[in-house]
């Protein structure tokens, strides 16, 4: 069996395809293209699953961050702390708002925002908000960050990779922050295109977000200038259908991460600490090498054995061209991006697949 990085073939079973096609066909017959019944059903059920009061679907995960920032009235010139390890969208949403990202450094073992770095950066910069990212599905230290931020600095949790992540308070969504998700096709919960959402526990904020995503509409005309970021009905119908087995698929990811952990833990390769095993959504399985060259060498070696791997992230955010002038702390993020490689991770890998990958890594490390 070939090992694949993602596995859409097994994710989209024949039975699922039939049901999805039926739903899409009904939507065409009913001309209910935007914000239909499946939007309501998904929002209700996903909020429940994540222990949040409200779920507001959006057009994608980047818009979700941008809208959350607007809901907190963050805009022109405001400083927003972001980690140096994330997908580019986390920084981009801040910039699109006219606000200014400031880098907070990361934990060198996980890529998660480091509370100690936040404390230091706060002495230099008047932050209006921070966006901790549950990167790879690992839970960011929200409780510690909240203690440092309270009550003046707003927190937006970027949960794009965290459908299934557990925090101290419960599932991602159970805090009093705004939490954003992406349902891009490769995420743990995925649409047939672009979609995203925001979770909120405050009624007023939920109403404001509903208005922002729909051109600032209110019952009496336009209350503010928002944007068009509604989620279309077909995507909502697919998402709602996929909610059914999200828990089961995340459970499988956890089991696979456990197998990886067991077979790699005594090798000279950096793995995520054991204490995260139970709490991550295991969107990705990152390992750390000694340096960039060794990382590329391992990737090449795996490729010769038909084992795919991925560079998340090839560069840290502070090394991306549009962000070169951004201030803050970046040292650990740069090293982390240089050394990190993501191994195959999807719910359909079996123990033999994991052994094959682990054996290849052992062979690589023995010969270096
Ligand atoms: C995927 C992702 C996003 C952006 O989501 P889109 O739906 O592609 O706009 C934002 N942040 C992180 C961490 C992501 O992984």
Tab-separated table of N, CA, C and O in Angstrom, residues 185-307:
chain	number	residue	atom	x	y	z
A	185	UNK	N	-10.200	22.309	2.366
A	185	UNK	CA	-10.318	20.854	2.138
A	185	UNK	C	-9.310	19.945	2.853
A	185	UNK	O	-9.598	18.767	3.055
A	186	UNK	N	-8.143	20.457	3.252
A	186	UNK	CA	-7.193	19.563	3.931
A	186	UNK	C	-7.315	19.575	5.460
A	186	UNK	O	-6.631	18.808	6.134
A	187	UNK	N	-8.158	20.426	6.026
A	187	UNK	CA	-8.258	20.484	7.502
A	187	UNK	C	-9.004	19.264	8.052
A	187	UNK	O	-9.639	18.533	7.306
A	188	UNK	N	-8.975	19.085	9.366
A	188	UNK	CA	-9.614	17.905	9.978
A	188	UNK	C	-11.113	17.835	9.649
A	188	UNK	O	-11.658	16.763	9.473
A	189	UNK	N	-11.765	18.980	9.630
A	189	UNK	CA	-13.154	19.062	9.166
A	189	UNK	C	-13.127	19.950	7.930
A	189	UNK	O	-12.663	21.092	8.006
A	190	UNK	N	-13.615	19.434	6.808
A	190	UNK	CA	-13.344	20.132	5.547
A	190	UNK	C	-14.552	20.195	4.636
A	190	UNK	O	-15.383	19.284	4.601
A	191	UNK	N	-14.626	21.292	3.885
A	191	UNK	CA	-15.705	21.505	2.921
A	191	UNK	C	-15.260	21.014	1.540
A	191	UNK	O	-14.163	20.473	1.380
A	192	UNK	N	-16.101	21.216	0.538
A	192	UNK	CA	-15.740	20.935	-0.855
A	192	UNK	C	-15.215	22.213	-1.512
A	192	UNK	O	-15.432	22.459	-2.698
A	193	UNK	N	-14.557	23.052	-0.737
A	193	UNK	CA	-14.072	24.332	-1.230
A	193	UNK	C	-13.693	25.144	-0.015
A	193	UNK	O	-13.228	24.590	0.977
A	194	UNK	N	-13.926	26.460	-0.076
A	194	UNK	CA	-13.590	27.320	1.060
A	194	UNK	C	-14.766	27.487	2.012
A	194	UNK	O	-15.919	27.616	1.580
A	195	UNK	N	-14.469	27.501	3.300
A	195	UNK	CA	-15.449	27.839	4.336
A	195	UNK	C	-14.690	28.041	5.642
A	195	UNK	O	-13.532	27.635	5.765
A	196	UNK	N	-15.325	28.702	6.591
A	196	UNK	CA	-14.714	28.912	7.903
A	196	UNK	C	-15.801	29.252	8.895
A	196	UNK	O	-16.985	29.279	8.546
A	197	UNK	N	-15.428	29.489	10.142
A	197	UNK	CA	-16.421	29.944	11.116
A	197	UNK	C	-15.749	30.629	12.298
A	197	UNK	O	-14.527	30.572	12.462
A	198	UNK	N	-16.570	31.288	13.085
A	198	UNK	CA	-16.123	31.895	14.341
A	198	UNK	C	-17.008	31.345	15.452
A	198	UNK	O	-18.234	31.274	15.289
A	199	UNK	N	-16.391	30.953	16.573
A	199	UNK	CA	-17.164	30.580	17.758
A	199	UNK	C	-17.130	31.748	18.733
A	199	UNK	O	-16.089	32.404	18.894
A	200	UNK	N	-18.271	32.021	19.365
A	200	UNK	CA	-18.355	33.130	20.321
A	200	UNK	C	-19.248	32.725	21.480
A	200	UNK	O	-20.178	31.929	21.309
A	201	UNK	N	-18.964	33.255	22.648
A	201	UNK	CA	-19.793	32.951	23.815
A	201	UNK	C	-20.539	34.169	24.323
A	201	UNK	O	-21.185	34.116	25.361
A	202	UNK	N	-20.477	35.274	23.580
A	202	UNK	CA	-21.119	36.512	23.977
A	202	UNK	C	-22.204	36.844	22.940
A	202	UNK	O	-21.923	36.902	21.737
A	203	UNK	N	-23.435	37.024	23.396
A	203	UNK	CA	-24.549	37.254	22.461
A	203	UNK	C	-24.336	38.488	21.592
A	203	UNK	O	-24.600	38.473	20.398
A	204	UNK	N	-23.870	39.561	22.216
A	204	UNK	CA	-23.649	40.807	21.480
A	204	UNK	C	-22.614	40.622	20.382
A	204	UNK	O	-22.796	41.089	19.247
A	205	UNK	N	-21.520	39.937	20.727
A	205	UNK	CA	-20.471	39.695	19.731
A	205	UNK	C	-21.009	38.842	18.584
A	205	UNK	O	-20.706	39.095	17.418
A	206	UNK	N	-21.816	37.833	18.920
A	206	UNK	CA	-22.367	36.958	17.874
A	206	UNK	C	-23.208	37.775	16.888
A	206	UNK	O	-23.099	37.610	15.672
A	207	UNK	N	-24.032	38.682	17.421
A	207	UNK	CA	-24.863	39.519	16.550
A	207	UNK	C	-24.002	40.416	15.661
A	207	UNK	O	-24.273	40.601	14.483
A	208	UNK	N	-22.949	40.962	16.270
A	208	UNK	CA	-22.063	41.862	15.522
A	208	UNK	C	-21.361	41.099	14.383
A	208	UNK	O	-21.250	41.588	13.265
A	209	UNK	N	-20.920	39.878	14.682
A	209	UNK	CA	-20.237	39.054	13.671
A	209	UNK	C	-21.192	38.710	12.531
A	209	UNK	O	-20.838	38.779	11.359
A	210	UNK	N	-22.446	38.375	12.881
A	210	UNK	CA	-23.460	38.080	11.854
A	210	UNK	C	-23.624	39.260	10.918
A	210	UNK	O	-23.766	39.100	9.705
A	211	UNK	N	-23.610	40.452	11.499
A	211	UNK	CA	-23.778	41.655	10.701
A	211	UNK	C	-22.539	41.898	9.821
A	211	UNK	O	-22.665	42.141	8.616
A	212	UNK	N	-21.335	41.789	10.425
A	212	UNK	CA	-20.109	42.064	9.658
A	212	UNK	C	-19.987	41.125	8.458
A	212	UNK	O	-19.642	41.551	7.356
A	213	UNK	N	-20.296	39.842	8.653
A	213	UNK	CA	-20.115	38.881	7.544
A	213	UNK	C	-21.124	39.108	6.423
A	213	UNK	O	-21.002	38.556	5.342
A	214	UNK	N	-22.150	39.897	6.681
A	214	UNK	CA	-23.192	40.128	5.672
A	214	UNK	C	-23.327	41.622	5.368
A	214	UNK	O	-24.391	42.203	5.494
A	215	UNK	N	-22.190	42.242	4.994
A	215	UNK	CA	-22.173	43.658	4.566
A	215	UNK	C	-22.621	44.629	5.648
A	215	UNK	O	-23.102	45.715	5.340
A	216	UNK	N	-22.500	44.244	6.905
A	216	UNK	CA	-22.889	45.161	7.972
A	216	UNK	C	-24.391	45.359	8.095
A	216	UNK	O	-24.853	46.326	8.718
A	217	UNK	N	-25.151	44.449	7.506
A	217	UNK	CA	-26.610	44.577	7.546
A	217	UNK	C	-27.151	44.511	8.971
A	217	UNK	O	-26.648	43.761	9.805
A	218	UNK	N	-28.195	45.294	9.228
A	218	UNK	CA	-28.943	45.212	10.483
A	218	UNK	C	-30.423	45.275	10.113
A	218	UNK	O	-30.751	45.500	8.948
A	219	UNK	N	-31.323	45.070	11.089
A	219	UNK	CA	-32.752	45.144	10.735
A	219	UNK	C	-33.134	46.494	10.111
A	219	UNK	O	-34.066	46.562	9.306
A	220	UNK	N	-32.404	47.571	10.474
A	220	UNK	CA	-32.722	48.875	9.880
A	220	UNK	C	-31.580	49.367	8.993
A	220	UNK	O	-30.848	50.279	9.364
A	221	UNK	N	-31.400	48.725	7.878
A	221	UNK	CA	-30.349	49.163	6.960
A	221	UNK	C	-28.983	48.666	7.379
A	221	UNK	O	-28.854	47.701	8.130
A	222	UNK	N	-27.931	49.343	6.914
A	222	UNK	CA	-26.561	48.891	7.204
A	222	UNK	C	-26.013	49.619	8.430
A	222	UNK	O	-25.865	50.832	8.416
A	223	UNK	N	-25.702	48.858	9.466
A	223	UNK	CA	-25.264	49.456	10.730
A	223	UNK	C	-23.784	49.788	10.699
A	223	UNK	O	-23.318	50.665	11.421
A	224	UNK	N	-23.031	49.066	9.890
A	224	UNK	CA	-21.591	49.313	9.771
A	224	UNK	C	-21.142	48.789	8.418
A	224	UNK	O	-21.902	48.141	7.708
A	225	UNK	N	-19.888	49.079	8.063
A	225	UNK	CA	-19.362	48.592	6.809
A	225	UNK	C	-18.622	47.286	7.066
A	225	UNK	O	-17.570	47.283	7.691
A	226	UNK	N	-19.188	46.180	6.640
A	226	UNK	CA	-18.580	44.879	6.894
A	226	UNK	C	-17.929	44.326	5.660
A	226	UNK	O	-17.137	44.994	5.012
A	227	UNK	N	-18.262	43.076	5.339
A	227	UNK	CA	-17.767	42.502	4.097
A	227	UNK	C	-18.707	41.385	3.663
A	227	UNK	O	-19.643	41.061	4.388
A	228	UNK	N	-18.470	40.827	2.482
A	228	UNK	CA	-19.245	39.678	2.070
A	228	UNK	C	-18.475	38.440	2.444
A	228	UNK	O	-17.503	38.082	1.796
A	229	UNK	N	-18.881	37.801	3.516
A	229	UNK	CA	-18.219	36.565	3.913
A	229	UNK	C	-19.239	35.557	4.412
A	229	UNK	O	-19.048	34.908	5.437
A	230	UNK	N	-20.333	35.436	3.648
A	230	UNK	CA	-21.307	34.403	3.991
A	230	UNK	C	-20.779	33.050	3.523
A	230	UNK	O	-19.986	32.970	2.591
A	231	UNK	N	-21.247	31.991	4.160
A	231	UNK	CA	-20.868	30.643	3.740
A	231	UNK	C	-21.991	30.118	2.861
A	231	UNK	O	-23.157	30.206	3.219
A	232	UNK	N	-21.652	29.601	1.674
A	232	UNK	CA	-22.748	29.159	0.812
A	232	UNK	C	-23.339	27.836	1.294
A	232	UNK	O	-22.720	27.079	2.032
A	233	UNK	N	-24.580	27.610	0.872
A	233	UNK	CA	-25.383	26.509	1.411
A	233	UNK	C	-24.781	25.140	1.091
A	233	UNK	O	-24.844	24.209	1.890
A	234	UNK	N	-24.174	25.008	-0.106
A	234	UNK	CA	-23.608	23.706	-0.482
A	234	UNK	C	-22.459	23.335	0.461
A	234	UNK	O	-22.348	22.182	0.887
A	235	UNK	N	-21.619	24.297	0.788
A	235	UNK	CA	-20.507	24.009	1.715
A	235	UNK	C	-21.061	23.643	3.093
A	235	UNK	O	-20.569	22.710	3.738
A	236	UNK	N	-22.073	24.367	3.532
A	236	UNK	CA	-22.656	24.078	4.844
A	236	UNK	C	-23.265	22.675	4.865
A	236	UNK	O	-23.150	21.938	5.849
A	237	UNK	N	-23.887	22.279	3.749
A	237	UNK	CA	-24.510	20.950	3.665
A	237	UNK	C	-23.452	19.855	3.785
A	237	UNK	O	-23.661	18.843	4.464
A	238	UNK	N	-22.298	20.069	3.134
A	238	UNK	CA	-21.206	19.085	3.187
A	238	UNK	C	-20.611	19.048	4.595
A	238	UNK	O	-20.383	17.974	5.164
A	239	UNK	N	-20.382	20.219	5.171
A	239	UNK	CA	-19.811	20.289	6.519
A	239	UNK	C	-20.720	19.593	7.528
A	239	UNK	O	-20.264	18.844	8.390
A	240	UNK	N	-22.012	19.844	7.399
A	240	UNK	CA	-22.968	19.247	8.332
A	240	UNK	C	-22.937	17.722	8.231
A	240	UNK	O	-22.969	17.007	9.240
A	241	UNK	N	-22.822	17.223	7.001
A	241	UNK	CA	-22.757	15.780	6.783
A	241	UNK	C	-21.480	15.194	7.406
A	241	UNK	O	-21.497	14.127	8.011
A	242	UNK	N	-20.373	15.921	7.267
A	242	UNK	CA	-19.089	15.413	7.764
A	242	UNK	C	-18.961	15.470	9.292
A	242	UNK	O	-18.104	14.789	9.865
A	243	UNK	N	-19.808	16.282	9.925
A	243	UNK	CA	-19.751	16.371	11.390
A	243	UNK	C	-19.975	15.009	12.033
A	243	UNK	O	-19.432	14.708	13.086
A	244	UNK	N	-20.777	14.172	11.361
A	244	UNK	CA	-21.156	12.862	11.873
A	244	UNK	C	-19.968	12.030	12.340
A	244	UNK	O	-20.041	11.385	13.374
A	245	UNK	N	-18.911	11.982	11.522
A	245	UNK	CA	-17.805	11.114	11.947
A	245	UNK	C	-16.514	11.863	12.279
A	245	UNK	O	-15.444	11.279	12.325
A	246	UNK	N	-16.639	13.166	12.560
A	246	UNK	CA	-15.445	13.944	12.918
A	246	UNK	C	-14.749	13.375	14.155
A	246	UNK	O	-13.528	13.215	14.178
A	247	UNK	N	-15.547	13.042	15.181
A	247	UNK	CA	-14.959	12.529	16.435
A	247	UNK	C	-14.182	11.250	16.190
A	247	UNK	O	-13.071	11.079	16.674
A	248	UNK	N	-14.782	10.354	15.434
A	248	UNK	CA	-14.170	9.054	15.145
A	248	UNK	C	-12.858	9.250	14.370
A	248	UNK	O	-11.845	8.616	14.676
A	249	UNK	N	-12.873	10.150	13.394
A	249	UNK	CA	-11.662	10.376	12.591
A	249	UNK	C	-10.565	11.018	13.441
A	249	UNK	O	-9.388	10.679	13.298
A	250	UNK	N	-10.947	11.932	14.324
A	250	UNK	CA	-9.953	12.546	15.212
A	250	UNK	C	-9.375	11.512	16.185
A	250	UNK	O	-8.196	11.575	16.534
A	251	UNK	N	-10.219	10.568	16.610
A	251	UNK	CA	-9.752	9.502	17.503
A	251	UNK	C	-8.685	8.663	16.809
A	251	UNK	O	-7.667	8.299	17.394
A	252	UNK	N	-8.888	8.416	15.516
A	252	UNK	CA	-7.905	7.651	14.747
A	252	UNK	C	-6.592	8.417	14.627
A	252	UNK	O	-5.510	7.842	14.735
A	253	UNK	N	-6.687	9.730	14.405
A	253	UNK	CA	-5.464	10.545	14.325
A	253	UNK	C	-4.664	10.420	15.621
A	253	UNK	O	-3.443	10.334	15.616
A	254	UNK	N	-5.378	10.429	16.733
A	254	UNK	CA	-4.731	10.336	18.046
A	254	UNK	C	-4.005	8.998	18.187
A	254	UNK	O	-2.880	8.935	18.678
A	255	UNK	N	-4.669	7.944	17.742
A	255	UNK	CA	-4.063	6.617	17.808
A	255	UNK	C	-2.791	6.563	16.942
A	255	UNK	O	-1.761	6.033	17.369
A	256	UNK	N	-2.859	7.153	15.763
A	256	UNK	CA	-1.704	7.172	14.854
A	256	UNK	C	-0.562	7.978	15.473
A	256	UNK	O	0.603	7.557	15.448
A	257	UNK	N	-0.896	9.119	16.082
A	257	UNK	CA	0.130	9.927	16.757
A	257	UNK	C	0.776	9.113	17.866
A	257	UNK	O	1.993	9.188	18.083
A	258	UNK	N	-0.008	8.306	18.574
A	258	UNK	CA	0.504	7.437	19.636
A	258	UNK	C	1.505	6.423	19.088
A	258	UNK	O	2.563	6.193	19.673
A	259	UNK	N	1.178	5.829	17.941
A	259	UNK	CA	2.107	4.867	17.313
A	259	UNK	C	3.411	5.558	16.925
A	259	UNK	O	4.491	5.035	17.171
A	260	UNK	N	3.281	6.727	16.299
A	260	UNK	CA	4.487	7.489	15.933
A	260	UNK	C	5.329	7.759	17.184
A	260	UNK	O	6.533	7.572	17.192
A	261	UNK	N	4.636	8.217	18.231
A	261	UNK	CA	5.330	8.591	19.458
A	261	UNK	C	6.127	7.407	20.013
A	261	UNK	O	7.307	7.538	20.347
A	262	UNK	N	5.479	6.239	20.088
A	262	UNK	CA	6.130	5.042	20.617
A	262	UNK	C	7.364	4.671	19.799
A	262	UNK	O	8.412	4.335	20.352
A	263	UNK	N	7.254	4.755	18.472
A	263	UNK	CA	8.374	4.274	17.661
A	263	UNK	C	9.482	5.315	17.486
A	263	UNK	O	10.587	4.964	17.095
A	264	UNK	N	9.206	6.583	17.786
A	264	UNK	CA	10.231	7.620	17.574
A	264	UNK	C	10.840	8.146	18.871
A	264	UNK	O	11.838	8.854	18.860
A	265	UNK	N	10.234	7.793	20.015
A	265	UNK	CA	10.575	8.505	21.252
A	265	UNK	C	12.024	8.326	21.712
A	265	UNK	O	12.563	9.192	22.379
A	266	UNK	N	12.658	7.220	21.345
A	266	UNK	CA	14.043	7.036	21.796
A	266	UNK	C	15.076	7.362	20.722
A	266	UNK	O	16.252	7.066	20.881
A	267	UNK	N	14.625	7.981	19.646
A	267	UNK	CA	15.551	8.317	18.549
A	267	UNK	C	16.038	9.759	18.684
A	267	UNK	O	15.439	10.564	19.405
A	268	UNK	N	17.106	10.064	17.944
A	268	UNK	CA	17.637	11.429	17.975
A	268	UNK	C	16.866	12.321	17.007
A	268	UNK	O	17.380	12.789	15.992
A	269	UNK	N	15.603	12.512	17.328
A	269	UNK	CA	14.730	13.363	16.528
A	269	UNK	C	13.745	14.013	17.499
A	269	UNK	O	13.330	13.382	18.469
A	270	UNK	N	13.432	15.274	17.273
A	270	UNK	CA	12.566	15.994	18.203
A	270	UNK	C	11.098	15.699	17.923
A	270	UNK	O	10.634	15.871	16.796
A	271	UNK	N	10.387	15.205	18.934
A	271	UNK	CA	8.947	14.991	18.762
A	271	UNK	C	8.190	15.842	19.782
A	271	UNK	O	8.766	16.339	20.749
A	272	UNK	N	6.899	16.015	19.543
A	272	UNK	CA	6.058	16.795	20.455
A	272	UNK	C	6.012	16.062	21.806
A	272	UNK	O	5.845	14.847	21.831
A	273	UNK	N	6.167	16.770	22.935
A	273	UNK	CA	6.159	16.100	24.237
A	273	UNK	C	4.894	15.245	24.461
A	273	UNK	O	3.805	15.613	24.037
A	274	UNK	N	5.106	14.124	25.130
A	274	UNK	CA	4.064	13.127	25.430
A	274	UNK	C	2.777	13.733	25.989
A	274	UNK	O	1.679	13.289	25.674
A	275	UNK	N	2.935	14.792	26.827
A	275	UNK	CA	1.746	15.342	27.509
A	275	UNK	C	0.698	15.897	26.532
A	275	UNK	O	-0.450	16.096	26.910
A	276	UNK	N	1.084	16.122	25.272
A	276	UNK	CA	0.123	16.653	24.298
A	276	UNK	C	-0.689	15.560	23.600
A	276	UNK	O	-1.648	15.855	22.904
A	277	UNK	N	-0.260	14.279	23.780
A	277	UNK	CA	-0.871	13.187	22.995
A	277	UNK	C	-2.392	13.197	23.050
A	277	UNK	O	-3.066	13.072	22.040
A	278	UNK	N	-2.930	13.351	24.262
A	278	UNK	CA	-4.372	13.273	24.467
A	278	UNK	C	-5.120	14.522	24.008
A	278	UNK	O	-6.322	14.492	23.802
A	279	UNK	N	-4.422	15.651	23.886
A	279	UNK	CA	-5.118	16.939	23.754
A	279	UNK	C	-5.047	17.563	22.374
A	279	UNK	O	-5.744	18.521	22.085
A	280	UNK	N	-4.172	17.032	21.519
A	280	UNK	CA	-4.042	17.606	20.179
A	280	UNK	C	-5.081	17.000	19.242
A	280	UNK	O	-5.501	15.859	19.427
A	281	UNK	N	-5.468	17.756	18.211
A	281	UNK	CA	-6.331	17.202	17.163
A	281	UNK	C	-5.488	16.467	16.128
A	281	UNK	O	-6.022	15.857	15.217
A	282	UNK	N	-4.156	16.540	16.279
A	282	UNK	CA	-3.219	15.888	15.362
A	282	UNK	C	-3.560	16.158	13.905
A	282	UNK	O	-3.610	15.260	13.076
A	283	UNK	N	-3.771	17.452	13.621
A	283	UNK	CA	-3.946	17.858	12.219
A	283	UNK	C	-2.684	17.495	11.429
A	283	UNK	O	-2.756	17.029	10.300
A	284	UNK	N	-1.531	17.721	12.042
A	284	UNK	CA	-0.247	17.357	11.423
A	284	UNK	C	0.623	16.686	12.476
A	284	UNK	O	0.389	16.840	13.673
A	285	UNK	N	1.640	15.946	12.010
A	285	UNK	CA	2.581	15.321	12.941
A	285	UNK	C	3.991	15.847	12.651
A	285	UNK	O	4.695	15.334	11.782
A	286	UNK	N	4.398	16.919	13.368
A	286	UNK	CA	5.708	17.532	13.103
A	286	UNK	C	6.833	16.822	13.856
A	286	UNK	O	6.632	16.356	14.978
A	287	UNK	N	8.000	16.714	13.227
A	287	UNK	CA	9.214	16.277	13.928
A	287	UNK	C	10.305	17.309	13.654
A	287	UNK	O	10.278	17.996	12.639
A	288	UNK	N	11.261	17.416	14.615
A	288	UNK	CA	12.334	18.404	14.471
A	288	UNK	C	13.688	17.714	14.284
A	288	UNK	O	14.043	16.803	15.030
A	289	UNK	N	14.422	18.194	13.279
A	289	UNK	CA	15.769	17.688	13.031
A	289	UNK	C	16.775	18.679	13.618
A	289	UNK	O	16.386	19.700	14.194
A	290	UNK	N	18.084	18.389	13.458
A	290	UNK	CA	19.096	19.266	14.046
A	290	UNK	C	19.269	20.580	13.289
A	290	UNK	O	19.589	21.607	13.868
A	291	UNK	N	19.098	20.522	11.982
A	291	UNK	CA	19.226	21.747	11.186
A	291	UNK	C	18.502	21.584	9.854
A	291	UNK	O	17.973	20.509	9.557
A	292	UNK	N	18.493	22.656	9.072
A	292	UNK	CA	17.762	22.681	7.808
A	292	UNK	C	18.277	21.610	6.837
A	292	UNK	O	17.490	20.919	6.199
A	293	UNK	N	19.589	21.462	6.748
A	293	UNK	CA	20.160	20.492	5.804
A	293	UNK	C	19.727	19.067	6.153
A	293	UNK	O	19.379	18.276	5.281
A	294	UNK	N	19.762	18.767	7.459
A	294	UNK	CA	19.361	17.416	7.864
A	294	UNK	C	17.874	17.180	7.569
A	294	UNK	O	17.463	16.085	7.187
A	295	UNK	N	17.089	18.255	7.711
A	295	UNK	CA	15.653	18.146	7.410
A	295	UNK	C	15.433	17.811	5.934
A	295	UNK	O	14.690	16.897	5.592
A	296	UNK	N	16.114	18.579	5.060
A	296	UNK	CA	15.978	18.313	3.618
A	296	UNK	C	16.482	16.916	3.284
A	296	UNK	O	15.911	16.225	2.444
A	297	UNK	N	17.566	16.489	3.958
A	297	UNK	CA	18.135	15.160	3.683
A	297	UNK	C	17.133	14.066	4.070
A	297	UNK	O	16.940	13.098	3.329
A	298	UNK	N	16.466	14.235	5.212
A	298	UNK	CA	15.466	13.240	5.618
A	298	UNK	C	14.304	13.235	4.632
A	298	UNK	O	13.825	12.176	4.216
A	299	UNK	N	13.864	14.439	4.238
A	299	UNK	CA	12.741	14.500	3.301
A	299	UNK	C	13.091	13.762	2.001
A	299	UNK	O	12.279	12.998	1.465
A	300	UNK	N	14.323	13.972	1.542
A	300	UNK	CA	14.771	13.312	0.314
A	300	UNK	C	14.839	11.794	0.503
A	300	UNK	O	14.372	11.026	-0.341
A	301	UNK	N	15.400	11.387	1.639
A	301	UNK	CA	15.523	9.951	1.934
A	301	UNK	C	14.146	9.278	1.964
A	301	UNK	O	13.946	8.204	1.401
A	302	UNK	N	13.179	9.941	2.622
A	302	UNK	CA	11.816	9.389	2.683
A	302	UNK	C	11.232	9.281	1.277
A	302	UNK	O	10.573	8.303	0.927
A	303	UNK	N	11.512	10.298	0.472
A	303	UNK	CA	10.975	10.319	-0.895
A	303	UNK	C	11.491	9.133	-1.707
A	303	UNK	O	10.742	8.532	-2.492
A	304	UNK	N	12.754	8.767	-1.509
A	304	UNK	CA	13.299	7.620	-2.235
A	304	UNK	C	12.578	6.336	-1.840
A	304	UNK	O	12.620	5.342	-2.553
A	305	UNK	N	11.919	6.351	-0.683
A	305	UNK	CA	11.140	5.182	-0.247
A	305	UNK	C	9.644	5.409	-0.448
A	305	UNK	O	8.820	4.732	0.175
A	306	UNK	N	9.306	6.360	-1.308
A	306	UNK	CA	7.891	6.661	-1.604
A	306	UNK	C	7.097	7.101	-0.385
A	306	UNK	O	5.894	6.852	-0.293
A	307	UNK	N	7.768	7.733	0.584
A	307	UNK	CA	7.056	8.247	1.761
A	307	UNK	C	6.965	9.764	1.637
A	307	UNK	O	7.985	10.447	1.615
